[in-house]
Tab-separated table of C-alpha atoms in Angstrom:
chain	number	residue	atom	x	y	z
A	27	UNK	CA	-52.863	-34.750	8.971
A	28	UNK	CA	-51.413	-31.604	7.264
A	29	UNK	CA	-50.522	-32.407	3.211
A	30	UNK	CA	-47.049	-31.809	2.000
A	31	UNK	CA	-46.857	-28.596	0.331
A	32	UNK	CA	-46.489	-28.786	-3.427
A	33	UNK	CA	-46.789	-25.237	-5.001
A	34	UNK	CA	-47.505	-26.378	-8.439
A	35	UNK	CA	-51.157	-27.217	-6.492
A	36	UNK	CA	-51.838	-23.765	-6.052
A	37	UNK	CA	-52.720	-22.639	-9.425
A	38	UNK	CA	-54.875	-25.869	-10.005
A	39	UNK	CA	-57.205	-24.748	-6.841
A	40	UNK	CA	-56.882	-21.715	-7.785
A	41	UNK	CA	-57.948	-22.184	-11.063
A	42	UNK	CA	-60.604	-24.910	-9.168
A	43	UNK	CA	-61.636	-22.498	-6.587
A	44	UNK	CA	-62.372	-19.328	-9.034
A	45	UNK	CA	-62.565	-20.121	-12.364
A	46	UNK	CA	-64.962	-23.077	-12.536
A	47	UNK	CA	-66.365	-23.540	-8.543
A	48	UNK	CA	-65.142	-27.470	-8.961
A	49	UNK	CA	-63.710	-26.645	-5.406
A	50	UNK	CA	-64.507	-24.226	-2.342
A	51	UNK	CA	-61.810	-23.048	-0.359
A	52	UNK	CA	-62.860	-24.567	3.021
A	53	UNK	CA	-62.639	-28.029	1.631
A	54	UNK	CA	-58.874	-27.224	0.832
A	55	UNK	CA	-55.966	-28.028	2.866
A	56	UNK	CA	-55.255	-25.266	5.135
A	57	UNK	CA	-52.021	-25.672	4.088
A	58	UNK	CA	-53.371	-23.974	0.432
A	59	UNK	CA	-55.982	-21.731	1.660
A	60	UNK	CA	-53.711	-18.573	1.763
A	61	UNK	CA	-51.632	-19.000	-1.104
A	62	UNK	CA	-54.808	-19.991	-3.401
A	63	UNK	CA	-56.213	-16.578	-2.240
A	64	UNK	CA	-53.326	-15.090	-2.571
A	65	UNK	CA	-52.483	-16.207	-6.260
A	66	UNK	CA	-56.132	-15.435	-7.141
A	67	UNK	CA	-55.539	-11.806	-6.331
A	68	UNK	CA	-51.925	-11.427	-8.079
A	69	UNK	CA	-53.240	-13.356	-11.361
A	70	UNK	CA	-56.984	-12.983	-12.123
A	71	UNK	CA	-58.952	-9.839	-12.950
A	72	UNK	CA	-61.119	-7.941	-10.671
A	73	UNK	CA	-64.429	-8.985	-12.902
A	74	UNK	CA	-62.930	-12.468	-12.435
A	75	UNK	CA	-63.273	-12.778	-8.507
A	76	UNK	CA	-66.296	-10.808	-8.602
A	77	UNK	CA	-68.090	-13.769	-11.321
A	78	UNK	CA	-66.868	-15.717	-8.861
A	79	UNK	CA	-68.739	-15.022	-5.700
A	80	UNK	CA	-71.358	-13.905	-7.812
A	81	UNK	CA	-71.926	-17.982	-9.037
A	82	UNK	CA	-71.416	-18.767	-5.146
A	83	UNK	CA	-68.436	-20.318	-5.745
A	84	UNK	CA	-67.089	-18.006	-3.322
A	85	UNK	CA	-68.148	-16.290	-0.007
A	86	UNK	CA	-68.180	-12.336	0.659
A	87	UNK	CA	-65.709	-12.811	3.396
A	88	UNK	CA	-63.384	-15.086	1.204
A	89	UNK	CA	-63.936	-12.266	-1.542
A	90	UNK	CA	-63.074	-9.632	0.560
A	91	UNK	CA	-60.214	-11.365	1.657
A	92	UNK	CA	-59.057	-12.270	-1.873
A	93	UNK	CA	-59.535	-8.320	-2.460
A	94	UNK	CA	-57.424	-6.954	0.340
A	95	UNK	CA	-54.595	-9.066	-0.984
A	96	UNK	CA	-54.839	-7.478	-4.921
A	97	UNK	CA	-51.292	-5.476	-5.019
A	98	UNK	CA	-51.155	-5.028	-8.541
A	99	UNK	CA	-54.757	-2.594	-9.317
């Protein structure tokens, strides 16, 4: 069953996701997935989601998606 959609939750998986690999992005609620990425790439630093898939806590495919989505470079 699909979670209720709280946006606060974003920046905690974010923040989860690729600042300190406490959680991957599969194990998310789809529900998050997207907007997680998507806040990643508005708010963290290039050398940020690159230390992140370098420590694994990310995949190249969720990197490159998280890169496509950067607006503000």
């Amino acid at each position: 069953m699909a979670q209720t959609f709280k946006p606060y939750m974003v920046s905690f998986y974010s923040n989860a996701v690729y600042l300190n690999g406490s959680r991957q992005l599969p194990e998310l609620d789809p529900v998050y997935q997207q907007p997680v990425m998507q806040f990643a790439a508005d708010n963290y630093t290039e050398s940020l989601i690159d230390n992140s898939l370098m420590q694994g806590w990310i995949t190249q495919e969720e990197y490159n998606a998280t890169m496509e989505k950067r607006t503000n470079v």
